[in-house]
Amino acid sequence: MPNRDEKILVVGACGQIGVELTLQLRKMHREGVVIASDLREEHPLLKGTGPYVSLDIMNKETFHVLVLRYNITQVYLLAAILSATGEKNPTLAWHINMQSLLNVLEVAKEENLAKIYWPSSIAVFGPDSPKHNTPQHTVIEPTTVYGISKFAGERWCEYYFNRYNVDVRSLRYPGLISYKSQPGGGTTDYAIEIFHDALSNGHYTSFLNENTYLPMMYMPDAIRATIELMEADASKIKVRSSYNIGAMSFSPGDIAAEIKKHFPDFTIRYKPDSRQNIANSWPRSIDDSEAKNDWGWKPEYDIERMTEDMLKNLQH
Ligand code: NAD
Ligand code: SER
């Protein structure tokens, strides 16, 4: 049951995850409880659904004032530079991904905020991590600036929990597939583009090779995982860095075959670019047994169900 005194701020609410998370949180809470914020203009799907404020999370003072003005008790921090974009400007990606998190953790500490959510990624793993069923605790030597920033962010989250008792919670999302808002510059974006191109011209040129397997998840599962983690009793949250979570694992070849079941004339060509190196450094599948054991995580969508749902919604 949502607490009547909660006031929730979503930072980066106009991105791929932010739009859907904000809409879901607004379904669960009274009007005015969930405040959306972003650098960008308000996303069309958010318009008319609740309060929206323009915010650059890099400005700690503005963020602090906003927290006080709206009596914010929980923050979901989704602003970040993703893997492929990060490689184009590594120092900027490091700066934004780290400083945004430190600004939120510091204000959470100073104002004694109730809960913070910050996502990590499968990108924390590197070429020397086990590729199959990558465990929660294993070799973590990321080779992208995005992965380095996510790993450092995980350490900061655990540090603020241990040292200052900030109740910060985190998931290592796999690649997320969705249709409501555009993806933001990641290596797994091919798994969204392929649906749009299949429907618009019956063909897709993949920037990853046919057999590049990566852990993936459909957005409804990711939103549910996020909210279930945030609603779990604090005593159940044993991992204060970030939890592995999984749902499915597939390659461009697999998803093309799945789309062909619906559109037999669909064709695909493989033309890998620099994103192939990023994908090669990541796990093929994830062991999420700690999330399952600690707070009951269970995915609902596999590749068949996700493909059907994506095609149905994109054709509307
Ligand atoms: P996105 O790029 O689609 O959205 C990020 C949003 O943050 C954008 O709307 C952007 O305008 C906003 N933003 C950027 N800088 C900002 C700033 N300084 N102040 C305020 N807002 C700012 O990203 P996403 O896919 O929604 O990802 C959200 C989080 O989840 C990120 O931390 C990302 O690393 C993580 N994640 C995403 C995926 C995925 O597949 N989408 C997978 C793993 C982890
Ligand atoms: N989907 C994200 C990316 O490719 C993974 O964190 O960057």
mmCIF file of C-alpha atoms and ligand atoms in Angstrom:
data_model
loop_
_atom_site.group_PDB
_atom_site.id
_atom_site.type_symbol
_atom_site.label_atom_id
_atom_site.label_comp_id
_atom_site.label_asym_id
_atom_site.label_seq_id
_atom_site.Cartn_x
_atom_site.Cartn_y
_atom_site.Cartn_z
ATOM 1 C CA MET A 1 0.000 0.000 0.000
ATOM 2 C CA PRO A 2 1.588 3.360 -0.977
ATOM 3 C CA ASN A 3 2.397 5.610 1.997
ATOM 4 C CA ARG A 4 0.107 8.679 1.981
ATOM 5 C CA ASP A 5 2.985 11.021 2.800
ATOM 6 C CA GLU A 6 5.245 9.921 -0.069
ATOM 7 C CA LYS A 7 6.259 12.491 -2.663
ATOM 8 C CA ILE A 8 8.198 11.008 -5.567
ATOM 9 C CA LEU A 9 10.548 12.728 -8.013
ATOM 10 C CA VAL A 10 11.524 10.983 -11.255
ATOM 11 C CA VAL A 11 14.699 12.472 -12.759
ATOM 12 C CA GLY A 12 15.121 11.689 -16.472
ATOM 13 C CA ALA A 13 11.371 11.071 -16.789
ATOM 14 C CA CYS A 14 11.279 11.653 -20.558
ATOM 15 C CA GLY A 15 13.639 8.799 -21.450
ATOM 16 C CA GLN A 16 12.967 5.207 -22.489
ATOM 17 C CA ILE A 17 12.378 3.983 -18.925
ATOM 18 C CA GLY A 18 11.294 7.276 -17.355
ATOM 19 C CA VAL A 19 8.089 7.702 -19.353
ATOM 20 C CA GLU A 20 6.771 4.232 -18.510
ATOM 21 C CA LEU A 21 7.950 4.288 -14.905
ATOM 22 C CA THR A 22 6.348 7.690 -14.311
ATOM 23 C CA LEU A 23 3.044 6.559 -15.837
ATOM 24 C CA GLN A 24 3.030 3.401 -13.709
ATOM 25 C CA LEU A 25 3.900 5.266 -10.497
ATOM 26 C CA ARG A 26 1.122 7.760 -11.243
ATOM 27 C CA LYS A 27 -1.356 4.889 -11.577
ATOM 28 C CA MET A 28 -0.371 3.727 -8.087
ATOM 29 C CA HIS A 29 -0.434 7.072 -6.258
ATOM 30 C CA ARG A 30 -2.787 9.983 -5.678
ATOM 31 C CA GLU A 31 -2.755 12.901 -8.103
ATOM 32 C CA GLY A 32 0.239 15.188 -7.639
ATOM 33 C CA VAL A 33 2.398 12.663 -5.751
ATOM 34 C CA VAL A 34 4.684 11.777 -8.680
ATOM 35 C CA ILE A 35 6.657 14.691 -10.107
ATOM 36 C CA ALA A 36 8.336 14.147 -13.463
ATOM 37 C CA SER A 37 11.503 16.041 -14.375
ATOM 38 C CA ASP A 38 13.991 16.118 -17.228
ATOM 39 C CA LEU A 39 16.296 18.358 -19.206
ATOM 40 C CA ARG A 40 14.108 17.819 -22.253
ATOM 41 C CA GLU A 41 10.627 19.082 -23.005
ATOM 42 C CA GLU A 42 7.855 17.092 -21.363
ATOM 43 C CA HIS A 43 7.220 13.840 -23.249
ATOM 44 C CA PRO A 44 3.840 13.837 -25.055
ATOM 45 C CA LEU A 45 2.716 10.706 -23.182
ATOM 46 C CA LEU A 46 3.289 12.451 -19.825
ATOM 47 C CA LYS A 47 1.345 15.596 -20.718
ATOM 48 C CA GLY A 48 -1.775 15.988 -18.609
ATOM 49 C CA THR A 49 -0.903 13.060 -16.315
ATOM 50 C CA GLY A 50 0.774 15.026 -13.485
ATOM 51 C CA PRO A 51 3.264 17.733 -12.521
ATOM 52 C CA TYR A 52 6.308 18.311 -14.714
ATOM 53 C CA VAL A 53 9.396 20.395 -13.882
ATOM 54 C CA SER A 54 12.451 21.200 -15.939
ATOM 55 C CA LEU A 55 15.583 20.061 -14.074
ATOM 56 C CA ASP A 56 19.278 19.653 -14.815
ATOM 57 C CA ILE A 57 20.343 17.095 -12.208
ATOM 58 C CA MET A 58 23.953 18.243 -12.614
ATOM 59 C CA ASN A 59 22.975 21.382 -10.703
ATOM 60 C CA LYS A 60 22.884 20.173 -7.097
ATOM 61 C CA GLU A 61 21.493 23.422 -5.675
ATOM 62 C CA THR A 62 18.516 23.515 -8.053
ATOM 63 C CA PHE A 63 17.808 19.865 -7.283
ATOM 64 C CA HIS A 64 18.083 20.491 -3.538
ATOM 65 C CA VAL A 65 15.643 23.423 -3.725
ATOM 66 C CA LEU A 66 13.205 21.304 -5.735
ATOM 67 C CA VAL A 67 13.369 18.511 -3.131
ATOM 68 C CA LEU A 68 12.533 21.013 -0.382
ATOM 69 C CA ARG A 69 9.857 22.868 -2.350
ATOM 70 C CA TYR A 70 7.911 19.694 -3.182
ATOM 71 C CA ASN A 71 8.688 17.841 0.075
ATOM 72 C CA ILE A 72 10.202 15.003 -1.944
ATOM 73 C CA THR A 73 10.712 11.737 -0.051
ATOM 74 C CA GLN A 74 11.771 9.378 -2.878
ATOM 75 C CA VAL A 75 13.907 9.934 -5.977
ATOM 76 C CA TYR A 76 14.194 7.708 -9.037
ATOM 77 C CA LEU A 77 17.364 8.835 -10.837
ATOM 78 C CA LEU A 78 17.249 7.763 -14.493
ATOM 79 C CA ALA A 79 19.350 10.478 -16.143
ATOM 80 C CA ALA A 80 22.515 9.001 -17.678
ATOM 81 C CA ILE A 81 24.601 8.665 -20.818
ATOM 82 C CA LEU A 82 24.258 5.129 -22.177
ATOM 83 C CA SER A 83 26.923 2.773 -23.527
ATOM 84 C CA ALA A 84 27.222 3.657 -27.212
ATOM 85 C CA THR A 85 26.859 7.423 -26.701
ATOM 86 C CA GLY A 86 29.298 7.230 -23.787
ATOM 87 C CA GLU A 87 32.085 5.890 -26.000
ATOM 88 C CA LYS A 88 31.791 9.004 -28.197
ATOM 89 C CA ASN A 89 32.619 11.302 -25.276
ATOM 90 C CA PRO A 90 34.000 9.251 -22.368
ATOM 91 C CA THR A 91 34.874 12.089 -19.985
ATOM 92 C CA LEU A 92 31.444 13.677 -20.411
ATOM 93 C CA ALA A 93 29.745 10.302 -19.802
ATOM 94 C CA TRP A 94 31.819 9.771 -16.646
ATOM 95 C CA HIS A 95 31.061 13.294 -15.423
ATOM 96 C CA ILE A 96 27.301 13.093 -15.987
ATOM 97 C CA ASN A 97 26.831 9.533 -14.747
ATOM 98 C CA MET A 98 28.857 10.098 -11.574
ATOM 99 C CA GLN A 99 27.958 13.661 -10.610
ATOM 100 C CA SER A 100 24.214 13.110 -11.075
ATOM 101 C CA LEU A 101 24.356 10.159 -8.677
ATOM 102 C CA LEU A 102 26.535 11.967 -6.124
ATOM 103 C CA ASN A 103 24.185 14.978 -6.186
ATOM 104 C CA VAL A 104 21.218 12.732 -5.422
ATOM 105 C CA LEU A 105 23.017 10.705 -2.741
ATOM 106 C CA GLU A 106 24.292 13.852 -1.010
ATOM 107 C CA VAL A 107 20.857 15.498 -0.897
ATOM 108 C CA ALA A 108 19.344 12.170 0.236
ATOM 109 C CA LYS A 109 21.836 12.132 3.107
ATOM 110 C CA GLU A 110 21.366 15.817 4.003
ATOM 111 C CA GLU A 111 17.550 15.705 3.873
ATOM 112 C CA ASN A 112 17.157 12.176 5.178
ATOM 113 C CA LEU A 113 15.106 11.082 2.143
ATOM 114 C CA ALA A 114 13.207 7.831 2.544
ATOM 115 C CA LYS A 115 14.343 5.939 -0.577
ATOM 116 C CA ILE A 116 16.459 6.379 -3.699
ATOM 117 C CA TYR A 117 16.395 4.292 -6.881
ATOM 118 C CA TRP A 118 19.322 4.280 -9.306
ATOM 119 C CA PRO A 119 19.775 1.734 -12.102
ATOM 120 C CA SER A 120 22.994 -0.048 -12.935
ATOM 121 C CA SER A 121 23.466 -2.323 -15.944
ATOM 122 C CA ILE A 122 24.842 -5.603 -17.283
ATOM 123 C CA ALA A 123 27.555 -3.244 -18.595
ATOM 124 C CA VAL A 124 29.363 -3.532 -15.240
ATOM 125 C CA PHE A 125 30.637 -6.908 -16.438
ATOM 126 C CA GLY A 126 33.633 -7.144 -18.739
ATOM 127 C CA PRO A 127 35.380 -9.627 -21.029
ATOM 128 C CA ASP A 128 36.810 -11.584 -18.076
ATOM 129 C CA SER A 129 33.462 -12.080 -16.322
ATOM 130 C CA PRO A 130 31.811 -15.483 -16.889
ATOM 131 C CA LYS A 131 29.636 -15.171 -20.023
ATOM 132 C CA HIS A 132 26.880 -17.640 -19.137
ATOM 133 C CA ASN A 133 24.661 -17.164 -16.098
ATOM 134 C CA THR A 134 26.974 -14.404 -14.926
ATOM 135 C CA PRO A 135 26.767 -14.477 -11.108
ATOM 136 C CA GLN A 136 25.924 -11.591 -8.788
ATOM 137 C CA HIS A 137 29.445 -11.580 -7.359
ATOM 138 C CA THR A 138 32.217 -12.308 -9.851
ATOM 139 C CA VAL A 139 35.046 -10.673 -11.807
ATOM 140 C CA ILE A 140 33.879 -7.142 -12.606
ATOM 141 C CA GLU A 141 36.270 -5.375 -14.963
ATOM 142 C CA PRO A 142 34.171 -3.268 -17.368
ATOM 143 C CA THR A 143 35.877 -1.939 -20.496
ATOM 144 C CA THR A 144 33.392 0.798 -21.507
ATOM 145 C CA VAL A 145 33.191 4.169 -19.779
ATOM 146 C CA TYR A 146 29.488 3.483 -19.232
ATOM 147 C CA GLY A 147 30.302 0.205 -17.440
ATOM 148 C CA ILE A 148 33.060 1.851 -15.411
ATOM 149 C CA SER A 149 30.634 4.586 -14.308
ATOM 150 C CA LYS A 150 27.955 2.034 -13.420
ATOM 151 C CA PHE A 151 30.402 -0.044 -11.382
ATOM 152 C CA ALA A 152 31.678 3.047 -9.549
ATOM 153 C CA GLY A 153 28.039 4.092 -9.006
ATOM 154 C CA GLU A 154 27.264 0.723 -7.432
ATOM 155 C CA ARG A 155 30.150 1.173 -5.013
ATOM 156 C CA TRP A 156 28.874 4.669 -4.121
ATOM 157 C CA CYS A 157 25.370 3.330 -3.478
ATOM 158 C CA GLU A 158 26.672 0.672 -1.117
ATOM 159 C CA TYR A 159 28.934 3.247 0.553
ATOM 160 C CA TYR A 160 26.079 5.699 1.214
ATOM 161 C CA PHE A 161 23.953 2.868 2.583
ATOM 162 C CA ASN A 162 26.677 1.561 4.905
ATOM 163 C CA ARG A 163 28.078 4.900 5.990
ATOM 164 C CA TYR A 164 25.028 7.219 6.030
ATOM 165 C CA ASN A 165 22.115 4.770 6.074
ATOM 166 C CA VAL A 166 20.728 6.130 2.775
ATOM 167 C CA ASP A 167 18.152 3.556 1.606
ATOM 168 C CA VAL A 168 19.326 3.353 -1.995
ATOM 169 C CA ARG A 169 18.246 0.423 -4.150
ATOM 170 C CA SER A 170 19.441 -0.655 -7.570
ATOM 171 C CA LEU A 171 19.009 -3.165 -10.399
ATOM 172 C CA ARG A 172 21.471 -4.162 -13.112
ATOM 173 C CA TYR A 173 19.015 -3.919 -16.016
ATOM 174 C CA PRO A 174 19.618 -6.040 -19.093
ATOM 175 C CA GLY A 175 18.882 -4.465 -22.508
ATOM 176 C CA LEU A 176 15.327 -3.125 -22.338
ATOM 177 C CA ILE A 177 12.813 -3.453 -25.158
ATOM 178 C CA SER A 178 9.833 -1.123 -25.390
ATOM 179 C CA TYR A 179 7.562 0.762 -27.792
ATOM 180 C CA LYS A 180 6.303 3.839 -25.893
ATOM 181 C CA SER A 181 9.450 5.997 -25.942
ATOM 182 C CA GLN A 182 12.664 5.910 -27.949
ATOM 183 C CA PRO A 183 15.833 4.234 -26.624
ATOM 184 C CA GLY A 184 18.635 6.566 -25.558
ATOM 185 C CA GLY A 185 21.860 5.447 -27.295
ATOM 186 C CA GLY A 186 22.628 1.961 -25.996
ATOM 187 C CA THR A 187 24.187 -1.145 -27.537
ATOM 188 C CA THR A 188 20.968 -3.120 -27.110
ATOM 189 C CA ASP A 189 18.904 -0.566 -29.082
ATOM 190 C CA TYR A 190 19.026 -2.884 -32.137
ATOM 191 C CA ALA A 191 16.346 -5.032 -30.477
ATOM 192 C CA ILE A 192 13.938 -2.071 -30.662
ATOM 193 C CA GLU A 193 14.984 -0.682 -34.066
ATOM 194 C CA ILE A 194 14.403 -4.106 -35.620
ATOM 195 C CA PHE A 195 10.666 -3.934 -34.831
ATOM 196 C CA HIS A 196 10.261 -0.423 -36.240
ATOM 197 C CA ASP A 197 12.155 -1.301 -39.429
ATOM 198 C CA ALA A 198 10.337 -4.623 -39.842
ATOM 199 C CA LEU A 199 7.025 -2.789 -39.804
ATOM 200 C CA SER A 200 8.070 0.206 -41.916
ATOM 201 C CA ASN A 201 10.038 -1.512 -44.721
ATOM 202 C CA GLY A 202 10.259 -5.258 -44.019
ATOM 203 C CA HIS A 203 14.042 -5.157 -43.639
ATOM 204 C CA TYR A 204 16.604 -4.429 -40.917
ATOM 205 C CA THR A 205 20.369 -3.912 -41.036
ATOM 206 C CA SER A 206 21.714 -5.017 -37.671
ATOM 207 C CA PHE A 207 24.733 -3.304 -36.131
ATOM 208 C CA LEU A 208 25.449 -6.497 -34.156
ATOM 209 C CA ASN A 209 26.341 -9.896 -35.631
ATOM 210 C CA GLU A 210 23.778 -12.655 -36.023
ATOM 211 C CA ASN A 211 24.985 -14.680 -33.011
ATOM 212 C CA THR A 212 25.569 -11.916 -30.473
ATOM 213 C CA TYR A 213 23.646 -13.117 -27.435
ATOM 214 C CA LEU A 214 22.801 -10.557 -24.747
ATOM 215 C CA PRO A 215 20.539 -10.539 -21.671
ATOM 216 C CA MET A 216 17.291 -8.717 -22.491
ATOM 217 C CA MET A 217 14.026 -7.782 -20.778
ATOM 218 C CA TYR A 218 10.658 -6.423 -21.888
ATOM 219 C CA MET A 219 9.791 -3.053 -20.347
ATOM 220 C CA PRO A 220 6.711 -4.202 -18.364
ATOM 221 C CA ASP A 221 8.959 -6.664 -16.505
ATOM 222 C CA ALA A 222 11.575 -3.950 -15.881
ATOM 223 C CA ILE A 223 8.998 -1.509 -14.501
ATOM 224 C CA ARG A 224 7.489 -4.184 -12.275
ATOM 225 C CA ALA A 225 10.950 -5.243 -11.024
ATOM 226 C CA THR A 226 11.796 -1.634 -10.187
ATOM 227 C CA ILE A 227 8.609 -1.047 -8.233
ATOM 228 C CA GLU A 228 8.765 -4.429 -6.476
ATOM 229 C CA LEU A 229 12.328 -3.694 -5.368
ATOM 230 C CA MET A 230 11.335 -0.243 -4.117
ATOM 231 C CA GLU A 231 8.310 -1.601 -2.259
ATOM 232 C CA ALA A 232 10.143 -4.544 -0.664
ATOM 233 C CA ASP A 233 10.744 -4.396 3.057
ATOM 234 C CA ALA A 234 14.229 -2.977 3.671
ATOM 235 C CA SER A 235 15.199 -6.122 5.611
ATOM 236 C CA LYS A 236 14.842 -8.153 2.361
ATOM 237 C CA ILE A 237 17.308 -6.028 0.412
ATOM 238 C CA LYS A 238 20.587 -7.848 1.002
ATOM 239 C CA VAL A 239 22.470 -6.441 -1.999
ATOM 240 C CA ARG A 240 23.087 -2.721 -1.558
ATOM 241 C CA SER A 241 25.266 -2.315 -4.644
ATOM 242 C CA SER A 242 22.929 -3.539 -7.414
ATOM 243 C CA TYR A 243 20.960 -6.721 -8.097
ATOM 244 C CA ASN A 244 21.394 -8.893 -11.203
ATOM 245 C CA ILE A 245 18.007 -9.387 -12.824
ATOM 246 C CA GLY A 246 17.241 -11.448 -15.900
ATOM 247 C CA ALA A 247 14.340 -12.411 -18.131
ATOM 248 C CA MET A 248 15.576 -13.726 -21.506
ATOM 249 C CA SER A 249 18.671 -13.949 -23.663
ATOM 250 C CA PHE A 250 18.653 -13.763 -27.452
ATOM 251 C CA SER A 251 20.680 -12.738 -30.498
ATOM 252 C CA PRO A 252 19.763 -10.636 -33.583
ATOM 253 C CA GLY A 253 19.333 -13.948 -35.444
ATOM 254 C CA ASP A 254 16.841 -15.199 -32.836
ATOM 255 C CA ILE A 255 14.741 -12.050 -32.839
ATOM 256 C CA ALA A 256 14.741 -11.958 -36.658
ATOM 257 C CA ALA A 257 13.454 -15.561 -36.683
ATOM 258 C CA GLU A 258 10.743 -14.610 -34.193
ATOM 259 C CA ILE A 259 9.634 -11.639 -36.312
ATOM 260 C CA LYS A 260 9.608 -13.882 -39.408
ATOM 261 C CA LYS A 261 6.965 -16.042 -37.702
ATOM 262 C CA HIS A 262 4.650 -13.004 -37.993
ATOM 263 C CA PHE A 263 6.066 -11.524 -41.233
ATOM 264 C CA PRO A 264 7.531 -14.336 -43.375
ATOM 265 C CA ASP A 265 8.966 -11.844 -45.921
ATOM 266 C CA PHE A 266 11.030 -9.958 -43.318
ATOM 267 C CA THR A 267 14.754 -9.874 -44.152
ATOM 268 C CA ILE A 268 17.836 -8.990 -42.105
ATOM 269 C CA ARG A 269 21.434 -8.140 -42.979
ATOM 270 C CA TYR A 270 24.356 -7.941 -40.522
ATOM 271 C CA LYS A 271 26.744 -5.002 -40.654
ATOM 272 C CA PRO A 272 28.469 -4.786 -37.260
ATOM 273 C CA ASP A 273 29.942 -1.457 -36.164
ATOM 274 C CA SER A 274 31.829 -0.302 -33.063
ATOM 275 C CA ARG A 275 28.927 -1.392 -30.860
ATOM 276 C CA GLN A 276 29.896 -5.016 -31.592
ATOM 277 C CA ASN A 277 32.979 -4.619 -29.371
ATOM 278 C CA ILE A 278 30.821 -3.342 -26.531
ATOM 279 C CA ALA A 279 28.385 -6.257 -26.897
ATOM 280 C CA ASN A 280 31.281 -8.758 -27.029
ATOM 281 C CA SER A 281 32.438 -7.567 -23.610
ATOM 282 C CA TRP A 282 29.068 -8.186 -21.922
ATOM 283 C CA PRO A 283 27.462 -11.377 -20.542
ATOM 284 C CA ARG A 284 25.286 -13.636 -22.688
ATOM 285 C CA SER A 285 22.947 -14.473 -19.798
ATOM 286 C CA ILE A 286 22.508 -13.478 -16.153
ATOM 287 C CA ASP A 287 22.099 -15.396 -12.897
ATOM 288 C CA ASP A 288 19.461 -13.497 -10.941
ATOM 289 C CA SER A 289 18.944 -16.019 -8.142
ATOM 290 C CA GLU A 290 19.715 -13.457 -5.412
ATOM 291 C CA ALA A 291 16.929 -11.141 -6.621
ATOM 292 C CA LYS A 292 14.607 -14.164 -6.795
ATOM 293 C CA ASN A 293 15.512 -15.332 -3.297
ATOM 294 C CA ASP A 294 15.685 -11.945 -1.546
ATOM 295 C CA TRP A 295 12.558 -10.148 -2.811
ATOM 296 C CA GLY A 296 10.795 -12.656 -5.056
ATOM 297 C CA TRP A 297 11.750 -11.455 -8.544
ATOM 298 C CA LYS A 298 10.062 -13.411 -11.372
ATOM 299 C CA PRO A 299 9.990 -12.350 -15.057
ATOM 300 C CA GLU A 300 6.821 -12.786 -17.119
ATOM 301 C CA TYR A 301 7.885 -12.146 -20.712
ATOM 302 C CA ASP A 302 9.946 -14.442 -22.941
ATOM 303 C CA ILE A 303 10.962 -13.687 -26.544
ATOM 304 C CA GLU A 304 7.703 -15.047 -28.060
ATOM 305 C CA ARG A 305 5.379 -13.117 -25.771
ATOM 306 C CA MET A 306 7.454 -9.944 -26.009
ATOM 307 C CA THR A 307 7.562 -10.080 -29.850
ATOM 308 C CA GLU A 308 3.799 -10.553 -30.096
ATOM 309 C CA ASP A 309 3.158 -7.655 -27.743
ATOM 310 C CA MET A 310 5.657 -5.319 -29.457
ATOM 311 C CA LEU A 311 4.193 -6.002 -32.917
ATOM 312 C CA LYS A 312 0.613 -5.631 -31.689
ATOM 313 C CA ASN A 313 1.302 -2.279 -30.022
ATOM 314 C CA LEU A 314 3.483 -0.836 -32.792
ATOM 315 C CA GLN A 315 0.816 -1.625 -35.383
ATOM 316 C CA HIS A 316 -1.833 0.372 -33.538
HETATM 317 P P1 NAD B 1 17.407 7.529 -21.775
HETATM 318 O O1 NAD B 1 18.642 8.080 -22.399
HETATM 319 O O2 NAD B 1 16.314 7.057 -22.672
HETATM 320 O O3 NAD B 1 16.785 8.578 -20.766
HETATM 321 C C1 NAD B 1 17.572 9.357 -19.923
HETATM 322 C C2 NAD B 1 16.826 10.658 -19.678
HETATM 323 O O4 NAD B 1 17.633 11.449 -18.816
HETATM 324 C C3 NAD B 1 16.597 11.477 -20.960
HETATM 325 O O5 NAD B 1 15.251 11.840 -21.083
HETATM 326 C C4 NAD B 1 17.498 12.677 -20.796
HETATM 327 O O6 NAD B 1 16.966 13.868 -21.365
HETATM 328 C C5 NAD B 1 17.569 12.787 -19.274
HETATM 329 N N1 NAD B 1 18.760 13.509 -18.832
HETATM 330 C C6 NAD B 1 20.014 13.414 -19.325
HETATM 331 N N2 NAD B 1 20.825 14.269 -18.674
HETATM 332 C C7 NAD B 1 20.065 14.900 -17.749
HETATM 333 C C8 NAD B 1 20.337 15.886 -16.776
HETATM 334 N N3 NAD B 1 21.553 16.414 -16.647
HETATM 335 N N4 NAD B 1 19.323 16.297 -15.967
HETATM 336 C C9 NAD B 1 18.080 15.772 -16.099
HETATM 337 N N5 NAD B 1 17.769 14.847 -17.024
HETATM 338 C C10 NAD B 1 18.752 14.410 -17.849
HETATM 339 O O7 NAD B 1 17.875 6.349 -20.811
HETATM 340 P P2 NAD B 1 17.007 5.108 -20.294
HETATM 341 O O8 NAD B 1 17.175 4.008 -21.255
HETATM 342 O O9 NAD B 1 15.657 5.542 -19.904
HETATM 343 O O10 NAD B 1 17.869 4.707 -19.015
HETATM 344 C C11 NAD B 1 17.586 5.184 -17.727
HETATM 345 C C12 NAD B 1 18.584 4.587 -16.760
HETATM 346 O O11 NAD B 1 18.551 3.157 -16.847
HETATM 347 C C13 NAD B 1 20.047 4.967 -17.055
HETATM 348 O O12 NAD B 1 20.750 5.064 -15.850
HETATM 349 C C14 NAD B 1 20.558 3.787 -17.828
HETATM 350 O O13 NAD B 1 21.947 3.649 -17.703
HETATM 351 C C15 NAD B 1 19.839 2.648 -17.149
HETATM 352 N N6 NAD B 1 19.758 1.457 -17.989
HETATM 353 C C16 NAD B 1 19.016 1.462 -19.130
HETATM 354 C C17 NAD B 1 18.962 0.320 -19.913
HETATM 355 C C18 NAD B 1 18.162 0.272 -21.181
HETATM 356 O O14 NAD B 1 18.225 -0.737 -21.911
HETATM 357 N N7 NAD B 1 17.377 1.298 -21.505
HETATM 358 C C19 NAD B 1 19.669 -0.830 -19.530
HETATM 359 C C20 NAD B 1 20.449 -0.773 -18.370
HETATM 360 C C21 NAD B 1 20.464 0.367 -17.588
HETATM 361 N N1 SER B 2 20.806 -1.057 -22.807
HETATM 362 C C1 SER B 2 21.960 -0.437 -22.199
HETATM 363 C C2 SER B 2 22.959 -0.081 -23.225
HETATM 364 O O1 SER B 2 23.024 -0.766 -24.223
HETATM 365 C C3 SER B 2 22.564 -1.406 -21.211
HETATM 366 O O2 SER B 2 22.842 -0.734 -20.057
HETATM 367 O O3 SER B 2 23.703 0.845 -23.012
#
